[in-house]
PDB file of C-alpha atoms in Angstrom:
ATOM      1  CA  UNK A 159     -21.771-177.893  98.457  1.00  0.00           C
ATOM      2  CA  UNK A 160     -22.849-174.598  96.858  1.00  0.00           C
ATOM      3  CA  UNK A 161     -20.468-172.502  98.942  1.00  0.00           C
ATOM      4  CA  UNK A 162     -17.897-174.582  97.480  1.00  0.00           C
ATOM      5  CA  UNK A 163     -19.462-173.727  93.845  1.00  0.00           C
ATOM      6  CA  UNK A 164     -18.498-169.998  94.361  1.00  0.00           C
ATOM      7  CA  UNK A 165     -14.882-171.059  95.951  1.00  0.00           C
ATOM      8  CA  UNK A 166     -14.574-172.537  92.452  1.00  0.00           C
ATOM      9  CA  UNK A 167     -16.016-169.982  89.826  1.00  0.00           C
ATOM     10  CA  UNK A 168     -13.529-167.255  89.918  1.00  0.00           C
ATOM     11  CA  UNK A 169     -15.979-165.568  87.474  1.00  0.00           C
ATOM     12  CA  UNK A 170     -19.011-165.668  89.516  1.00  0.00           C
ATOM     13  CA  UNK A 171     -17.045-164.099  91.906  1.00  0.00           C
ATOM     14  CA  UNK A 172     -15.859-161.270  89.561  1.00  0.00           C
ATOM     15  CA  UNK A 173     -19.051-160.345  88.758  1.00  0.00           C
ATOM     16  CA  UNK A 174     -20.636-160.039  91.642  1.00  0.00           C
ATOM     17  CA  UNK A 175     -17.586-157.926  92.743  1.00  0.00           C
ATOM     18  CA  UNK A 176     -18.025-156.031  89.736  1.00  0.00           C
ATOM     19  CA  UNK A 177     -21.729-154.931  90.983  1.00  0.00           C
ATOM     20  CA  UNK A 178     -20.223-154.221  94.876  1.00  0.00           C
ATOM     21  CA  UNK A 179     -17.929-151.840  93.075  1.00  0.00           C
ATOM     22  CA  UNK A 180     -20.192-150.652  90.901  1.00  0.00           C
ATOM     23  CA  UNK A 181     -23.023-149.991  93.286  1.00  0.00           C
ATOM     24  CA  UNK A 182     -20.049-148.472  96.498  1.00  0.00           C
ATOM     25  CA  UNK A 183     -18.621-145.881  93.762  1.00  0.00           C
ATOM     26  CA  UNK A 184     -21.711-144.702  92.670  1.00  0.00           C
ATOM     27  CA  UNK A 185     -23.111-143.784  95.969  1.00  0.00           C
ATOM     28  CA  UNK A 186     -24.303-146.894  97.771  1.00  0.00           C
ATOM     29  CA  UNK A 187     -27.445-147.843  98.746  1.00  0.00           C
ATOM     30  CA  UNK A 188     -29.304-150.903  99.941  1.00  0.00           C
ATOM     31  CA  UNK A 189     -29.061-154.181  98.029  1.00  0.00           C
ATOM     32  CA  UNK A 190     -31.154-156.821  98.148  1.00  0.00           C
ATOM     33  CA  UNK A 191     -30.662-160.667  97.347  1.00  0.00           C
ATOM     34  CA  UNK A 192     -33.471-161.963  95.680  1.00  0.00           C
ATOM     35  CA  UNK A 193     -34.472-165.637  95.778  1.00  0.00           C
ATOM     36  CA  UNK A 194     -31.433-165.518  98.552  1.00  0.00           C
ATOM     37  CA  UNK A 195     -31.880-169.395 100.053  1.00  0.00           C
ATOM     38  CA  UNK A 196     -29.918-169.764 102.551  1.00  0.00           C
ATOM     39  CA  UNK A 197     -27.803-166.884 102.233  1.00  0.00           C
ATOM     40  CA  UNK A 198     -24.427-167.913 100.334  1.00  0.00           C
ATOM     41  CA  UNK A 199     -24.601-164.959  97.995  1.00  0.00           C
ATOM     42  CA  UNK A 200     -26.124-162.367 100.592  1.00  0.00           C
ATOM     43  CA  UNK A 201     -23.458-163.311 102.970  1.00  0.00           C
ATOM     44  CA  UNK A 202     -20.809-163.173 100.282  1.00  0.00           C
ATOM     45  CA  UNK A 203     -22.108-159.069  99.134  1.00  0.00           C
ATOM     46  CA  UNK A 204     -22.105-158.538 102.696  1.00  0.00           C
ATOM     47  CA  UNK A 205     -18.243-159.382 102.845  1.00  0.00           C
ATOM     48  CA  UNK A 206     -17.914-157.044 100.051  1.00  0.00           C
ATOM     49  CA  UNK A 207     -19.113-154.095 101.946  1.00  0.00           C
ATOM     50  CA  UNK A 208     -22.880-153.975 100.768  1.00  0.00           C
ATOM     51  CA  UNK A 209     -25.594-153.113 102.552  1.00  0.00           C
ATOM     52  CA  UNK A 210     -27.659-156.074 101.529  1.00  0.00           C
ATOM     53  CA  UNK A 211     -30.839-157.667 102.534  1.00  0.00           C
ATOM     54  CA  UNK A 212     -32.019-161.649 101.860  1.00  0.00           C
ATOM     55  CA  UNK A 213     -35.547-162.311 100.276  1.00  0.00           C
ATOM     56  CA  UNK A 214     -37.072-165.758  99.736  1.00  0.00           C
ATOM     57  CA  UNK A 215     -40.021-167.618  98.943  1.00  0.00           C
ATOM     58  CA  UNK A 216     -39.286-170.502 101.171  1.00  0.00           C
ATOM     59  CA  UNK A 217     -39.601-169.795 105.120  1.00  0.00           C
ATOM     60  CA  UNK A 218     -37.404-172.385 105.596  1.00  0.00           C
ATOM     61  CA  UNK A 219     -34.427-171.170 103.213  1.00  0.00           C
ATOM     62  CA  UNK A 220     -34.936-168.000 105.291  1.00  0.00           C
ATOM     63  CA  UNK A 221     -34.756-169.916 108.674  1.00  0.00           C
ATOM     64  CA  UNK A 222     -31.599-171.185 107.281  1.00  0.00           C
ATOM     65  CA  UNK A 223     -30.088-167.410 106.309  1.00  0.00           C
ATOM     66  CA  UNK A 224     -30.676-166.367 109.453  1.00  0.00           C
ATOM     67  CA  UNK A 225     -28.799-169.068 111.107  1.00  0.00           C
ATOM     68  CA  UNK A 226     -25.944-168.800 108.944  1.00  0.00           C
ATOM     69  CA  UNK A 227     -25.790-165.241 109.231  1.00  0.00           C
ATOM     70  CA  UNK A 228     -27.648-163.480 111.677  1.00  0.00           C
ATOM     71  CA  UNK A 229     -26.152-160.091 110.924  1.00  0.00           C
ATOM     72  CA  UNK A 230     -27.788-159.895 107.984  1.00  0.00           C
ATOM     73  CA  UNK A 231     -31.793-158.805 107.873  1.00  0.00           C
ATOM     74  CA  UNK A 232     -33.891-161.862 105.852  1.00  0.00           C
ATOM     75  CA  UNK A 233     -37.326-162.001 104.965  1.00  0.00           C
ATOM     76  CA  UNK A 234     -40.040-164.534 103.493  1.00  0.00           C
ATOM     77  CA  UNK A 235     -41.249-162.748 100.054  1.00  0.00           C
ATOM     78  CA  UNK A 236     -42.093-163.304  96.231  1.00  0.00           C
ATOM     79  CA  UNK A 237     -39.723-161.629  93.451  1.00  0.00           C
ATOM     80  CA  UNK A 238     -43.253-160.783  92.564  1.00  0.00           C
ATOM     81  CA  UNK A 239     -44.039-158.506  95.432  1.00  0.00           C
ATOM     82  CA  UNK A 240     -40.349-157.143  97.340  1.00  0.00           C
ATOM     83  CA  UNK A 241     -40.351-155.236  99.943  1.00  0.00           C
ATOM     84  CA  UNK A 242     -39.896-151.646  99.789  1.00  0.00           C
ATOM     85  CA  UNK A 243     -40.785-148.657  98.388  1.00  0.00           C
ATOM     86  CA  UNK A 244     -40.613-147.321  94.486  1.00  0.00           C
ATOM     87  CA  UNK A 245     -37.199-146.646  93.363  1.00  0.00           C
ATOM     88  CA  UNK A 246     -35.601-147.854  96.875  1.00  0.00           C
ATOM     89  CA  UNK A 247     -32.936-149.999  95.816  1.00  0.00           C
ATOM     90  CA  UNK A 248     -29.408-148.834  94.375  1.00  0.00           C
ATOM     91  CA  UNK A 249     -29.487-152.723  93.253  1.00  0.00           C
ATOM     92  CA  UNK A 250     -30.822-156.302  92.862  1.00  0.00           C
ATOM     93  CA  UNK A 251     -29.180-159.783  92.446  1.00  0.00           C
ATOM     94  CA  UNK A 252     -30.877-162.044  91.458  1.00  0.00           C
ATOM     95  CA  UNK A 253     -28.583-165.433  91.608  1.00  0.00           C
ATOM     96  CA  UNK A 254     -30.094-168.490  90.060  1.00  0.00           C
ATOM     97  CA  UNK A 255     -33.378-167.416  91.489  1.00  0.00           C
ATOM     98  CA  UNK A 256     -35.244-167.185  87.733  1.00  0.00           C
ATOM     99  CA  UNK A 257     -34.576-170.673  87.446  1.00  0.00           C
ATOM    100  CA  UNK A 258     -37.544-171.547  89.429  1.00  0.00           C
ATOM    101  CA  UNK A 259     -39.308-169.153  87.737  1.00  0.00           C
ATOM    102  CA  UNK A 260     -41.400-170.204  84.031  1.00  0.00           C
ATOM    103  CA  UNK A 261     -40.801-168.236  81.011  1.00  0.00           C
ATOM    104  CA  UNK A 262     -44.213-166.577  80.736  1.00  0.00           C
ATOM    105  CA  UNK A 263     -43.654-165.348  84.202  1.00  0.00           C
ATOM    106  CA  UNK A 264     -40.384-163.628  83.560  1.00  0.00           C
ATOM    107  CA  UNK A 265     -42.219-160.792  82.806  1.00  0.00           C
ATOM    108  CA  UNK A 266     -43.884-159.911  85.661  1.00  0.00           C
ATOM    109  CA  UNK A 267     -40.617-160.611  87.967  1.00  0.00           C
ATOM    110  CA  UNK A 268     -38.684-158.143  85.694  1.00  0.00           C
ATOM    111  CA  UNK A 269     -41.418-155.750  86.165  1.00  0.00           C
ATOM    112  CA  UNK A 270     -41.305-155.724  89.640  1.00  0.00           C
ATOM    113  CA  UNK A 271     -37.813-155.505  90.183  1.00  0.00           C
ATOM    114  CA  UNK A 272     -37.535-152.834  87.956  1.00  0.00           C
ATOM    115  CA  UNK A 273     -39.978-150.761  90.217  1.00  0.00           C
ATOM    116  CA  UNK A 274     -38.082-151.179  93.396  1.00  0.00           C
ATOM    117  CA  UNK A 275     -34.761-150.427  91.620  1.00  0.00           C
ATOM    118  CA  UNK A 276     -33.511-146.576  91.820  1.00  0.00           C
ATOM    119  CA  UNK A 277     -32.929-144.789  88.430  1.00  0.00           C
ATOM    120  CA  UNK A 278     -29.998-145.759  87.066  1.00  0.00           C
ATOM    121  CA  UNK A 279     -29.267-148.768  89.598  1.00  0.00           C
ATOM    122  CA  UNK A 280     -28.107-151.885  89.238  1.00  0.00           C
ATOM    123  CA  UNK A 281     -29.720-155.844  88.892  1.00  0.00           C
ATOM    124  CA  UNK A 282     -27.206-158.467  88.583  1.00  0.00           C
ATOM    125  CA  UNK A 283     -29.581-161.601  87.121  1.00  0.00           C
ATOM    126  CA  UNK A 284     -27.145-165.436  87.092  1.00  0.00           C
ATOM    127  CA  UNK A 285     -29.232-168.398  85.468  1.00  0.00           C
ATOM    128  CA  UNK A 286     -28.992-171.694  83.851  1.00  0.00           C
ATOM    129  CA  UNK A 287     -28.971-171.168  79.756  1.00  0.00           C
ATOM    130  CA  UNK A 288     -31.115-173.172  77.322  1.00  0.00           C
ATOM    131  CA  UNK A 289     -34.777-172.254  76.979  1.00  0.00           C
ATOM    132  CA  UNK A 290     -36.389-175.580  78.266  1.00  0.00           C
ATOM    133  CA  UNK A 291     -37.305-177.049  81.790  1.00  0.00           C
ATOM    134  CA  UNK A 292     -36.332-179.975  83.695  1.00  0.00           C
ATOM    135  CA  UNK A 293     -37.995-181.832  86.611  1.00  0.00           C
ATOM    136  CA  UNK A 294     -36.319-182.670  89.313  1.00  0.00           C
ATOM    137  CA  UNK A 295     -37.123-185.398  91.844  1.00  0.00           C
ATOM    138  CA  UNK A 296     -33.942-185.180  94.120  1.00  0.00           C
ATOM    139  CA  UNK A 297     -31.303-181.893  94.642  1.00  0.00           C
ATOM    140  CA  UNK A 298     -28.140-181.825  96.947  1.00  0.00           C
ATOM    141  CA  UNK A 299     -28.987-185.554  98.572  1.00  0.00           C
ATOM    142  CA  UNK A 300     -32.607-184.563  99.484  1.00  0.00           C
ATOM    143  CA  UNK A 301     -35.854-185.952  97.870  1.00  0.00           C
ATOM    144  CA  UNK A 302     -37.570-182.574  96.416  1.00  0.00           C
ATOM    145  CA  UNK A 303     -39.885-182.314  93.487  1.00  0.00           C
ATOM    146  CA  UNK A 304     -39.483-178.498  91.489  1.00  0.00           C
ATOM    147  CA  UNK A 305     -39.067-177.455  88.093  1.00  0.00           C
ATOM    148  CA  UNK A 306     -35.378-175.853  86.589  1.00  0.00           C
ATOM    149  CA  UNK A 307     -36.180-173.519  83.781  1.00  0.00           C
ATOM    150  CA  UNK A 308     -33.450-172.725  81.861  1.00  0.00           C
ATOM    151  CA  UNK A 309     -33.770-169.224  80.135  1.00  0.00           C
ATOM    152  CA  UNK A 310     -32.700-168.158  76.909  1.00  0.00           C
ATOM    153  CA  UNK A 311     -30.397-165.509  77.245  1.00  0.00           C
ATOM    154  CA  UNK A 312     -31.216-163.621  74.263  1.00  0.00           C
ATOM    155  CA  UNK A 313     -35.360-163.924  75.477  1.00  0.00           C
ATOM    156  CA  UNK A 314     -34.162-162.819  78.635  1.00  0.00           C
ATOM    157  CA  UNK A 315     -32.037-159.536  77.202  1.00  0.00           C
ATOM    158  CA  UNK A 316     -35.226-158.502  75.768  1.00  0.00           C
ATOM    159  CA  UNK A 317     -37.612-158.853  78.389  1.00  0.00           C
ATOM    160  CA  UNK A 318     -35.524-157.183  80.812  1.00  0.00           C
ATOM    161  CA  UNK A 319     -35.558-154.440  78.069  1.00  0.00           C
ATOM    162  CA  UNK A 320     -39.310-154.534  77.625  1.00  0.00           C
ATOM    163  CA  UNK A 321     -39.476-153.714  81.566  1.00  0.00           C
ATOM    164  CA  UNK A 322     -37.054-150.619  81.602  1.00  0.00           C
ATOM    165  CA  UNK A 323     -33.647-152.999  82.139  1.00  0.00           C
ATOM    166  CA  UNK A 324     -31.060-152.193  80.131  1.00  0.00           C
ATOM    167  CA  UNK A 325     -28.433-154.914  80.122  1.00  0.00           C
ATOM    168  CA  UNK A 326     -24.711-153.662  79.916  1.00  0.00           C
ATOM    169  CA  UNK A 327     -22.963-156.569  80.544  1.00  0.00           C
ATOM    170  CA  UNK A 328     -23.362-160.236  78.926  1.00  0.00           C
ATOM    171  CA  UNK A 329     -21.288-163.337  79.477  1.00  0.00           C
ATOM    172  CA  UNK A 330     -22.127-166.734  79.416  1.00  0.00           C
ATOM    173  CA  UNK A 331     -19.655-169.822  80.503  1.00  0.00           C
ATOM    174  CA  UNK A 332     -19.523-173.016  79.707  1.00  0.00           C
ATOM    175  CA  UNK A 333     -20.821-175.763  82.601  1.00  0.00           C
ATOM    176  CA  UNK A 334     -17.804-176.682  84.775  1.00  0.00           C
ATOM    177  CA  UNK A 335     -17.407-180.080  86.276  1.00  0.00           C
ATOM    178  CA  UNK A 336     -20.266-179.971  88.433  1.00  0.00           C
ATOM    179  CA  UNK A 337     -22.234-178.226  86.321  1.00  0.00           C
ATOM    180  CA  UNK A 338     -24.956-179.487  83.467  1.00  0.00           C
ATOM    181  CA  UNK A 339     -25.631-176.541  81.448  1.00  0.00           C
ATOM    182  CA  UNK A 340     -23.983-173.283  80.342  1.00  0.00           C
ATOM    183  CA  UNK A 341     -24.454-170.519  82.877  1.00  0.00           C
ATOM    184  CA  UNK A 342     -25.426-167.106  81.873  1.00  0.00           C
ATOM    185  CA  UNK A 343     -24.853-163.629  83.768  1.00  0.00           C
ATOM    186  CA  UNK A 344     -26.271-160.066  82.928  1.00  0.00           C
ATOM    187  CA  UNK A 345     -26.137-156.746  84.284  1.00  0.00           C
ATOM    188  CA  UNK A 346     -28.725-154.170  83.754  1.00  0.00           C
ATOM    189  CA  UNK A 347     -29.586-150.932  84.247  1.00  0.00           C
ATOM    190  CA  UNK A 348     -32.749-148.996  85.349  1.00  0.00           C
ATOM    191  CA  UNK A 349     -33.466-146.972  82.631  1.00  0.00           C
TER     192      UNK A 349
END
């Protein structure tokens, strides 16, 4: 089902072809996928000519990554705590992965991704737009009980600029068919 979602969001796919290109001209670097599940995204950067990386909370998303694409290195980790060293990163995306993430924690994610991004690098950050949180009982045919937070855009501008983010690039689209909620995209730099 979701690799289907990107087959059918030609902008989603722009964008994060916008960052490849982006992040190959200006020197290249390693990229990592944060909040990666089972790999869609990472796989898809990888086809783009990234060197990218997978990182997720949930050992058995990772399990999953690995499976689908065992080229690729994946790891179990927080967007709290990445791997690697200060300034290590020519870029981040993170794709949907601060919807599981509360507002008043935003903060301390940005913070932390802003650390392991180089100095003028990249963070490509996709979410669900609104600025109020479901619960969910069921997701994709499985019986699962989490919390969707869906960020206002305009919060989110400004905390990424509170942590040394500097967004460059704003769009927001309206939910498609199989969609419930407008989607939001940003790019930012390191500052």
């Amino acid at each position: 089902l979701l690799e289907a979602e990107l087959a059918r969001s030609p902008l989603d796919r722009a964008l994060l072809g916008h960052f490849a290109e982006l992040v190959l001209t200006e020197g290249g670097g390693p990229v990592v996928d944060a909040g990666c599940g089972p790999g869609r995204i990472t796989g898809h950067l990888r086809s783009l000519g990234l060197d990218v990386s997978g990182v997720d909370l949930s050992p058995g998303m990772v399990a999953e990554a690995r499976l689908r694409h065992p080229d690729i290195d994946f790891r179990v980790g927080a967007l709290t705590a990445l791997d690697g060293g200060d300034e290590s990163l020519a870029g981040v995306v993170a794709w949907y992965s601060v919807i599981h993430t509360p507002p008043e924690d935003l903060p301390a994610v940005f913070a932390e991704l802003h650390r392991v991004i180089r100095p003028d690098g990249l963070l490509l950050l996709a979410f669900q737009a609104g600025g109020f949180s479901v619960r969910h009982e069921q997701a994709y045919g499985h019986t699962v009980t989490f919390d969707a937070h869906r960020h206002d855009p305009d919060s989110v501008t400004a905390q990424l600029a509170d942590a040394g983010l500097r967004v460059t690039v704003r769009t927001e689209r309206a939910p498609q068919e199989f969609e419930r909620t407008p989607q939001a995209f940003l790019l930012a730099r390191r500052t």
